[in-house]
Amino acid sequence: MGSYMFMVLPASILFLIFHTIPALMGIFYSFTDWNGLRPTYNIIGFTNYFNVFKDMDILNAYLFTFKFAIVTTIIVNIISLSIALALNSNVKFKNFFKGLYFMPYILSMLIVAYIFNYFFANFWIDIMGYLGIEKWMVNPLGNEKGSWLAIVFVTVWQSAAFNTVLYLAGLQTIPEDLYEASALDGANKWKEFWGITFPMIAPFFTINMVLSLKGFLQVFDQVLALTGGGPFGVTRSIALLIYKDGFSGNEFAFQSANAVIYFVVIVAISFIQLRYLQKREMNL
């Protein structure tokens, strides 16, 4: 018991100092009018919370963040499951491809974003010109309609690797006997997938969907490095808005209230998603 406490206590104290106390301080300041710089502040109750729902910049940031998170979650899971199924079959150079697909995940998102910034500013225009698609011969990151799709593309390229690893782990838990029995019954690959593979990896599907959506709802570095929230603020995410306006826009207390609300929203969505997918697992 003594050695156990010796290991756990330092980590608990550090967590309390660097996570719990700052979080509680943020909640406290959300009930004030502090701008982050003044030496004094006043307690104003729930005023900041009410004003969050009247701010069009915040509502637009919510729309962009949810659109980005839902689309990216769906695409990432489709692609990563497809790659995992391919890598789980008897393909040649399987280990080489596993390493190749996982490589984007070990790169920093900022490095990936700067590489794609260069790609979109130079090669993209040449490729579209070669294909004869003149209306797409512009940098998508500077396009009001296409910038969010460019961010989705870069995020999917980097994030699919982690989900692929989880799906691969799930696929390797399925006993070969099940596939042999289904082959004897004359089931084709499509029936095999929906009758055996997908139900058996349902827990991995659940965790991938929950982690993906939660992570993409907190999108920050992709947006900061690729567009900085532009053009005209159409790719400004909630996390970026809280960071920029909270620390450099003299809205510390107001954005603290925004952060508290968003934390509650993410927890509620994750809880509902988890309960729904777990019930679905039992019906498979």
Tab-separated table of C-alpha atoms in Angstrom, residues 64 139-148 150-151 223 226-236:
chain	number	residue	atom	x	y	z
A	64	PHE	CA	-18.029	24.766	-38.983
A	139	ASN	CA	-5.405	27.330	-53.881
A	140	PRO	CA	-8.299	25.653	-51.988
A	141	LEU	CA	-7.028	27.040	-48.682
A	142	GLY	CA	-7.799	30.549	-49.924
A	143	ASN	CA	-11.188	29.591	-51.314
A	144	GLU	CA	-14.197	30.421	-49.168
A	145	LYS	CA	-16.097	27.293	-50.258
A	146	GLY	CA	-13.258	24.793	-50.596
A	147	SER	CA	-11.031	25.597	-47.627
A	148	TRP	CA	-12.901	23.379	-45.154
A	150	ALA	CA	-8.905	20.933	-47.823
A	151	ILE	CA	-8.670	20.780	-44.018
A	223	VAL	CA	-6.959	24.948	-38.748
A	226	LEU	CA	-3.545	25.614	-42.719
A	227	THR	CA	-5.859	28.640	-42.761
A	228	GLY	CA	-5.601	30.401	-39.405
A	229	GLY	CA	-9.416	30.370	-39.385
A	230	GLY	CA	-9.749	32.107	-42.768
A	231	PRO	CA	-10.686	32.981	-45.376
A	232	PHE	CA	-13.190	35.441	-43.875
A	233	GLY	CA	-13.460	33.282	-40.734
A	234	VAL	CA	-15.257	30.391	-42.475
A	235	THR	CA	-12.865	27.770	-41.027
A	236	ARG	CA	-12.692	29.154	-37.507
